[in-house]
Tab-separated table of C-alpha atoms in Angstrom:
chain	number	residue	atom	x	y	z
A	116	UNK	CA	115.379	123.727	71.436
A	117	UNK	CA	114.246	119.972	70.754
A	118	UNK	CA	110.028	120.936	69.830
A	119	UNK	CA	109.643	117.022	68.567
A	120	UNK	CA	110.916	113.612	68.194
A	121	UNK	CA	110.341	111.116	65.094
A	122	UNK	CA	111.636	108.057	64.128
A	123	UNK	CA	115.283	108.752	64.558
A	124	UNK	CA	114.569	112.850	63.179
A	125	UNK	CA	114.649	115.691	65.769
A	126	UNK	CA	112.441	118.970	64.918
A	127	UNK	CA	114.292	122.118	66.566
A	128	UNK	CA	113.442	125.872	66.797
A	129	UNK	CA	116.550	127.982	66.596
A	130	UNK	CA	116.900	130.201	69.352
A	131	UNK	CA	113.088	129.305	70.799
A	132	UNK	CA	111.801	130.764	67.411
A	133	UNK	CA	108.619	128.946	66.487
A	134	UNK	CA	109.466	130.337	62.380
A	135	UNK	CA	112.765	129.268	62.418
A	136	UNK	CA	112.528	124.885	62.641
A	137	UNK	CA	114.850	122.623	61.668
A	138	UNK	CA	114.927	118.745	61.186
A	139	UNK	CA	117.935	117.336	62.565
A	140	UNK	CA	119.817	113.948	63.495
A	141	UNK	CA	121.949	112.868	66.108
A	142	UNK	CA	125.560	112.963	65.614
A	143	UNK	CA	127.230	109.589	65.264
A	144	UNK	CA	129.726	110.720	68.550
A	145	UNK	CA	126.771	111.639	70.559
A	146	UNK	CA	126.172	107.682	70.647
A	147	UNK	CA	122.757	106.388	72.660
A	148	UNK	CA	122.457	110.071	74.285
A	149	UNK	CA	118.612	110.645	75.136
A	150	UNK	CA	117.409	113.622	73.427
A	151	UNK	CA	113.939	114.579	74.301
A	152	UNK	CA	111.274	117.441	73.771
A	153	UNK	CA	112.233	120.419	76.022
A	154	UNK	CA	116.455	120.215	75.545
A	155	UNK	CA	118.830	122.502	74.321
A	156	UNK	CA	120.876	121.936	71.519
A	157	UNK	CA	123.800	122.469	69.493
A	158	UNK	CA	123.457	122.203	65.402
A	159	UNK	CA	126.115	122.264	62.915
A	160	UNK	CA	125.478	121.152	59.049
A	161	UNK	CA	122.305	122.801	56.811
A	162	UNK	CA	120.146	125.070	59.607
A	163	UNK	CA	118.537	126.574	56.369
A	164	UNK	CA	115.189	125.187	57.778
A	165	UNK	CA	114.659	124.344	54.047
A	166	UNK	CA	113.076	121.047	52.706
A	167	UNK	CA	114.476	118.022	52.432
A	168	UNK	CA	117.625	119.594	54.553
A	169	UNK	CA	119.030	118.262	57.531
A	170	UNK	CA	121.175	119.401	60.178
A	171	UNK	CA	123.309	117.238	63.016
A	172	UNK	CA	123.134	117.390	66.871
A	173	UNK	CA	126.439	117.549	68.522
A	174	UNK	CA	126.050	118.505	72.094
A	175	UNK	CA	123.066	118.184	74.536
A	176	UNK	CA	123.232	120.998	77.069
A	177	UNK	CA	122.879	120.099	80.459
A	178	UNK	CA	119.305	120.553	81.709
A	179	UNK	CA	118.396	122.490	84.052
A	180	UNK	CA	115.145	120.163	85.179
A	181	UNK	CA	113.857	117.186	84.197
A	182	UNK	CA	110.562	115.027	84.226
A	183	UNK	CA	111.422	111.282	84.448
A	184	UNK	CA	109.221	108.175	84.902
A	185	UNK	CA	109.736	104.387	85.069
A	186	UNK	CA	107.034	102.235	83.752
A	187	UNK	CA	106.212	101.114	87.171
A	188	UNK	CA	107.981	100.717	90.591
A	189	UNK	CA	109.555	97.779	89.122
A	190	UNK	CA	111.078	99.629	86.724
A	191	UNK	CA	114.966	100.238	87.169
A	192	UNK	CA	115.293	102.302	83.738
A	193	UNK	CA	113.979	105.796	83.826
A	194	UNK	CA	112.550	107.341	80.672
A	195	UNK	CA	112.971	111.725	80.225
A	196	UNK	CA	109.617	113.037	79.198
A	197	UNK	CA	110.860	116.528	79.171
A	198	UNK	CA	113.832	118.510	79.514
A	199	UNK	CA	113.980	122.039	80.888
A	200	UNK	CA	110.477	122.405	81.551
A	201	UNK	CA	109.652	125.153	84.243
A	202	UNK	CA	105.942	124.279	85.170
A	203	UNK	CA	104.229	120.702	85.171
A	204	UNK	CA	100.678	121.289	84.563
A	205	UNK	CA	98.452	117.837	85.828
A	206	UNK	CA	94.989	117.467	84.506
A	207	UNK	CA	92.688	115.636	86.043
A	208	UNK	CA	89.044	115.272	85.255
A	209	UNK	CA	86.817	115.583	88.280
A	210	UNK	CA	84.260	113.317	86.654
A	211	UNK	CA	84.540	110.287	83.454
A	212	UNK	CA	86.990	109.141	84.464
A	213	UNK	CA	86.727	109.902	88.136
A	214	UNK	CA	90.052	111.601	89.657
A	215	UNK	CA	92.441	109.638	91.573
A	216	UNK	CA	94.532	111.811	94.120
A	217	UNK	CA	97.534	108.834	94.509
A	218	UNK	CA	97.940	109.629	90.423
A	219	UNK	CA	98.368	113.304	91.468
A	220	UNK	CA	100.344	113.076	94.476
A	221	UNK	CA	103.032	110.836	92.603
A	222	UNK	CA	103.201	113.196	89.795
A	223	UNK	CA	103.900	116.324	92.308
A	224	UNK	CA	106.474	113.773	93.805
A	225	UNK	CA	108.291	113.389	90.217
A	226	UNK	CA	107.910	117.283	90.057
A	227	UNK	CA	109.768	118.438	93.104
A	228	UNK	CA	112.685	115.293	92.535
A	229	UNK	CA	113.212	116.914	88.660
A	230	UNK	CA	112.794	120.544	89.961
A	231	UNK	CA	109.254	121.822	88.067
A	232	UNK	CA	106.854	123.145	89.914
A	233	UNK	CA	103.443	121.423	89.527
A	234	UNK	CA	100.254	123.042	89.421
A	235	UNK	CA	96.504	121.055	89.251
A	236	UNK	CA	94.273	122.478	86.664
A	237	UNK	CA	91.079	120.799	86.778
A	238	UNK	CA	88.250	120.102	84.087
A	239	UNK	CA	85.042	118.740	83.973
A	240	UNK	CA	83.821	120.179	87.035
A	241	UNK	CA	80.620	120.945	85.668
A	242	UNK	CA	79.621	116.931	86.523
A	243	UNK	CA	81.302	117.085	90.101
A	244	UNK	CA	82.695	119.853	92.913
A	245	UNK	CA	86.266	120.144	93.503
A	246	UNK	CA	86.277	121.225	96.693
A	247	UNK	CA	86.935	117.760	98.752
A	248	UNK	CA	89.153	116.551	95.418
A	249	UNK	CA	91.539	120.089	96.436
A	250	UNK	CA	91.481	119.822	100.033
A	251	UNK	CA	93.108	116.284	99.207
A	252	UNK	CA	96.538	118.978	98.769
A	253	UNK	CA	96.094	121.548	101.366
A	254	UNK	CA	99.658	122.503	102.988
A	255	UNK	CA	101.271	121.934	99.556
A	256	UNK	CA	100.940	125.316	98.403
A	257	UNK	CA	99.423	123.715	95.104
A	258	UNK	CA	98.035	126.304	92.589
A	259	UNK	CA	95.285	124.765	91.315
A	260	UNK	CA	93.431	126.115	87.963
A	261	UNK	CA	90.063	125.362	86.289
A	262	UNK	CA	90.892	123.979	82.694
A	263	UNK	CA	87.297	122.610	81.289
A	264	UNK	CA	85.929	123.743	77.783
A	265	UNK	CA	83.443	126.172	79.545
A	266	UNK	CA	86.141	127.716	81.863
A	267	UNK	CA	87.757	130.981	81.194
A	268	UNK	CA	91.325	130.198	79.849
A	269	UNK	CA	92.982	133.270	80.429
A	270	UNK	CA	94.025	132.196	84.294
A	271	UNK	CA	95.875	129.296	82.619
A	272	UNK	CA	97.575	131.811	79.941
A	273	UNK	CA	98.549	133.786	82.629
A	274	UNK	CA	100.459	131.121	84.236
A	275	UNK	CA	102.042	129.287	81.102
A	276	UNK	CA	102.836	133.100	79.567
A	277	UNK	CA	107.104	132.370	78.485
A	278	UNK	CA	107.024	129.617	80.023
A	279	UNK	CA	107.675	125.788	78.827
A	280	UNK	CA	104.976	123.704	80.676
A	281	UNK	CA	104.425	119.911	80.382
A	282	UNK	CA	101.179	118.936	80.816
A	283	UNK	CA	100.456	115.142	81.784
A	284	UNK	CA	97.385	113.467	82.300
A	285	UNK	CA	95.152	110.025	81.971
A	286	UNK	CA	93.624	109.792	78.811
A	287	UNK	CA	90.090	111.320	78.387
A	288	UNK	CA	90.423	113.963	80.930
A	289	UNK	CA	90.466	116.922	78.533
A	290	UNK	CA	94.560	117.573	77.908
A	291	UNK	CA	94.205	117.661	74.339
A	292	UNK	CA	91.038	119.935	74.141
A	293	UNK	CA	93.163	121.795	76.954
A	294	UNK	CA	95.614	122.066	74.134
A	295	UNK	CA	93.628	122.942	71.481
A	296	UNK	CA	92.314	125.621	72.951
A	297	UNK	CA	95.721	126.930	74.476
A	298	UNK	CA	97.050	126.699	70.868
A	299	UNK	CA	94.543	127.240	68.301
A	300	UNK	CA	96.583	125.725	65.598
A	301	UNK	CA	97.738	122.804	67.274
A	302	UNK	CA	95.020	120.280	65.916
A	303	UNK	CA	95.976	117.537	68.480
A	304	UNK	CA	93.296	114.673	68.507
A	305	UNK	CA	90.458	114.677	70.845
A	306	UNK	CA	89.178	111.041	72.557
A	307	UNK	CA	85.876	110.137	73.795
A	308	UNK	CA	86.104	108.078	77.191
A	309	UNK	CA	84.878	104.825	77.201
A	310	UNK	CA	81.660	103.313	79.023
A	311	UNK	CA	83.855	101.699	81.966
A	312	UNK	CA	85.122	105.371	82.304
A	313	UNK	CA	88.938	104.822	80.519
A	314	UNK	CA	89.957	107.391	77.653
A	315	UNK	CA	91.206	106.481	74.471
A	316	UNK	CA	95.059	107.499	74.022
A	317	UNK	CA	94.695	110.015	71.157
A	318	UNK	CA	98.164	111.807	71.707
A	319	UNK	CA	100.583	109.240	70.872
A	320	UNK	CA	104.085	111.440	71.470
A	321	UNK	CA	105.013	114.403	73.626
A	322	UNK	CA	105.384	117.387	71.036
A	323	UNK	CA	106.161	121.042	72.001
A	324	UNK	CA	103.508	123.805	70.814
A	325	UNK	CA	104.128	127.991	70.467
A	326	UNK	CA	101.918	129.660	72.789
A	327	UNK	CA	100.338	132.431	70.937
A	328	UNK	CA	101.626	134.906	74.057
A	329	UNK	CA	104.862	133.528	74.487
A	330	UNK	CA	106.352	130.225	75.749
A	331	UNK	CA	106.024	126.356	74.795
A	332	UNK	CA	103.149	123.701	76.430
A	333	UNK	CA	104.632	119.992	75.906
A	334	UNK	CA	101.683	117.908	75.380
A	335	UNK	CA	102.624	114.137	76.424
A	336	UNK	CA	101.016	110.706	75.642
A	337	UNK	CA	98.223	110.031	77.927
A	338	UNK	CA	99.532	108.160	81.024
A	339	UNK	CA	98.322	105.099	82.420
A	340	UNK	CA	101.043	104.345	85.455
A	341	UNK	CA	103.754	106.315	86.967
A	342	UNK	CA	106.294	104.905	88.047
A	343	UNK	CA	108.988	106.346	90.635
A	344	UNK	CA	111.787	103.976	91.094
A	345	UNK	CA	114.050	106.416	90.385
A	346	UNK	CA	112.921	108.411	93.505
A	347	UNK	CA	113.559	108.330	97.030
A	348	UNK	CA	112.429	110.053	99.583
A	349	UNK	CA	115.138	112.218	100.660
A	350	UNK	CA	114.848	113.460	97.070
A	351	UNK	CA	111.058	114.475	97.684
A	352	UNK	CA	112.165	116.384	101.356
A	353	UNK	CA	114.836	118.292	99.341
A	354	UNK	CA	111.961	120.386	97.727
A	355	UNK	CA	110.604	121.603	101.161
A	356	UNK	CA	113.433	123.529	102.082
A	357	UNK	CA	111.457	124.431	105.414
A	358	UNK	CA	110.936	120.619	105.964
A	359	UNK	CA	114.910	119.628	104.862
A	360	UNK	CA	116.950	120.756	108.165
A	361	UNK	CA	114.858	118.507	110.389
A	362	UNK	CA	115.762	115.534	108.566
A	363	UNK	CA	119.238	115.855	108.698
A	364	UNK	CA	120.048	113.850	111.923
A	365	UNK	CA	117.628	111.176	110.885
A	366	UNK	CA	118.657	107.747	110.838
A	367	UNK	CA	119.985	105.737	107.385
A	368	UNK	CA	117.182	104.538	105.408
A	369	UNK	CA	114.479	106.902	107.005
A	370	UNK	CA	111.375	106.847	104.788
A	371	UNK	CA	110.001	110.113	106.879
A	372	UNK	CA	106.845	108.459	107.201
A	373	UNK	CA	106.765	108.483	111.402
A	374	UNK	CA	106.122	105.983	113.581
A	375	UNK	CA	105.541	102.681	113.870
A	376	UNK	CA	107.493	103.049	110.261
A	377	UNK	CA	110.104	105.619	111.716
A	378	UNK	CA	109.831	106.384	115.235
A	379	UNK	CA	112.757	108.670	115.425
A	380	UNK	CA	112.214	110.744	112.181
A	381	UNK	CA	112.994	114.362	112.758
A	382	UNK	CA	109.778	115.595	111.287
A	383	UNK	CA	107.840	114.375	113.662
A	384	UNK	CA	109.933	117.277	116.039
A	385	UNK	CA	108.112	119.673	113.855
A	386	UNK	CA	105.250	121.844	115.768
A	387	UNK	CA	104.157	124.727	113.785
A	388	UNK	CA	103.701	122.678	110.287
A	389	UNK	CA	101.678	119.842	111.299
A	390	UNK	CA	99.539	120.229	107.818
A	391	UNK	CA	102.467	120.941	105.689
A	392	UNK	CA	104.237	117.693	106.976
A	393	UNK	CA	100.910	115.726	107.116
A	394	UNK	CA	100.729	116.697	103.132
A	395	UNK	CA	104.652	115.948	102.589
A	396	UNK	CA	104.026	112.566	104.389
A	397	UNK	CA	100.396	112.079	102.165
A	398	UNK	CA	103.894	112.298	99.066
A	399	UNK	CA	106.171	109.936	100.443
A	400	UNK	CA	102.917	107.690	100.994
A	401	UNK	CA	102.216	107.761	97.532
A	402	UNK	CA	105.613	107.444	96.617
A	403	UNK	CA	106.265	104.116	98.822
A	404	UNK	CA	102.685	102.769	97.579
A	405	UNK	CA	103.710	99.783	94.611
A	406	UNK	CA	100.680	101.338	92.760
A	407	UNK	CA	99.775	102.145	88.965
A	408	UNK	CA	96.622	103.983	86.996
């Protein structure tokens, strides 16, 4: 598995062994392929692990999910953050900065399209309640955790346990003390947030860390926009399989979003999951919003 990425130099665990790493480059035939943090690999050459010895990707394996942005809605070229990632963990301060539920939403939107589940841990809620910030996501069936320096960690562990988990986040919201504390050894950089309430970017590429129990955490850059070009909204209704066989007789080019926007969208036939498809629509809101953090 792909654990890093450096100036043209991949670092790989064999056989999701954090002892056994290997440096490795890309094999002239494998051309422009995108290989990120999170995919599985194929080595041939020196896989000695020892210095100044390097091995050669030949073969990406297809992945089984995958967490893509754009820079914005604009965008038309989507960038992988992570391949094969199970879980997408979003933190989001509750206070400095304050939390933004459209950054959130759009996130869970890029979750369900690429497959991960997403789950909300929360920090800082010492300096604000959560309560209104979670009800933002009822009907979602969002796990949502308590990730602050003062929280107990072990119902995070619990959910990460062999498991690989990306975790994404604005800058300054506590992902890298998150980290730290996750992985003891990890030693990623800690920010201070600025007076006008905007953290410093102190984790500058996405790098895959051994959990001490058992699976990988991808820490990312800190994000700043999120952009879903590459997303439509059929791809969002495709994760609710409750939600998926009352769109089918919709007409071409339904957004979902109901009247005036759709009058004749098959959700709005739906009468026992008026919150679930209220949440769904909160999504493909989000989604059709030209918006960036």
């Amino acid at each position: 598995m792909v654990v890093s990425v450096d100036r043209g130099r991949w670092g790989c665990v064999l056989d999701g062994d954090p002892d056994r790493r290997i440096v490795a480059m890309r094999a002239r035939e494998l051309g422009r392929t995108p290989i990120v943090v999170g995919d599985r690999v194929d080595l041939v050459g020196d896989i000695s692990g020892r210095t100044d010895t390097l091995a050669r990707i030949v073969r990406v394996a297809e992945r089984r999910t995958v967490l893509r942005r754009t820079a914005d809605d604009t965008d038309p070229y989507e960038r992988i953050v992570v391949g094969n990632a199970e879980l997408l963990l979003i933190v989001v301060a509750l206070a400095d900065p304050p939390p933004r539920t459209g950054f959130v939403e759009r996130a869970m939107v890029a979750a369900y399209a690429g497959k991960l589940q997403p789950i909300l841990c929360l920090t800082k809620h010492d300096l604000a309640a959560d309560s209104e910030f979670a009800a933002a996501f009822d009907g979602l069936d969002l796990t949502i955790v308590h990730g602050g320096i003062d929280d107990p960690l072990e119902p995070v562990q619990q959910l990460l346990g062999h498991r690989l988990t990306a975790l994404i986040g604005h800058s300054g919201v506590g992902k890298s003390t998150l980290v730290n504390r996750l992985v003891p050894d990890a030693d990623r950089a800690v920010g201070e947030v600025s007076g006008v309430g905007k953290g410093k970017h102190t984790s500058t590429q996405s790098v895959a860390l051994a959990l001490p129990s058992g699976g990988w955490v991808v820490d990312t850059p800190g994000v700043r926009s999120f952009g879903l070009a590459h997303i439509t909204p059929d791809d969002v209704i495709a994760a609710f399989t409750d939600l998926t066989d009352a769109v089918e007789d919709c007409p071409r080019g339904c957004t979902h979003l109901g009247p005036p926007t759709d009058p004749e969208c098959g959700l709005d036939d739906l009468t026992d999951t008026g919150q679930r498809v209220a949440a769904v629509r909160r999504l493909l809101t989000a989604l059709a919003a030209n918006e960036s953090w």
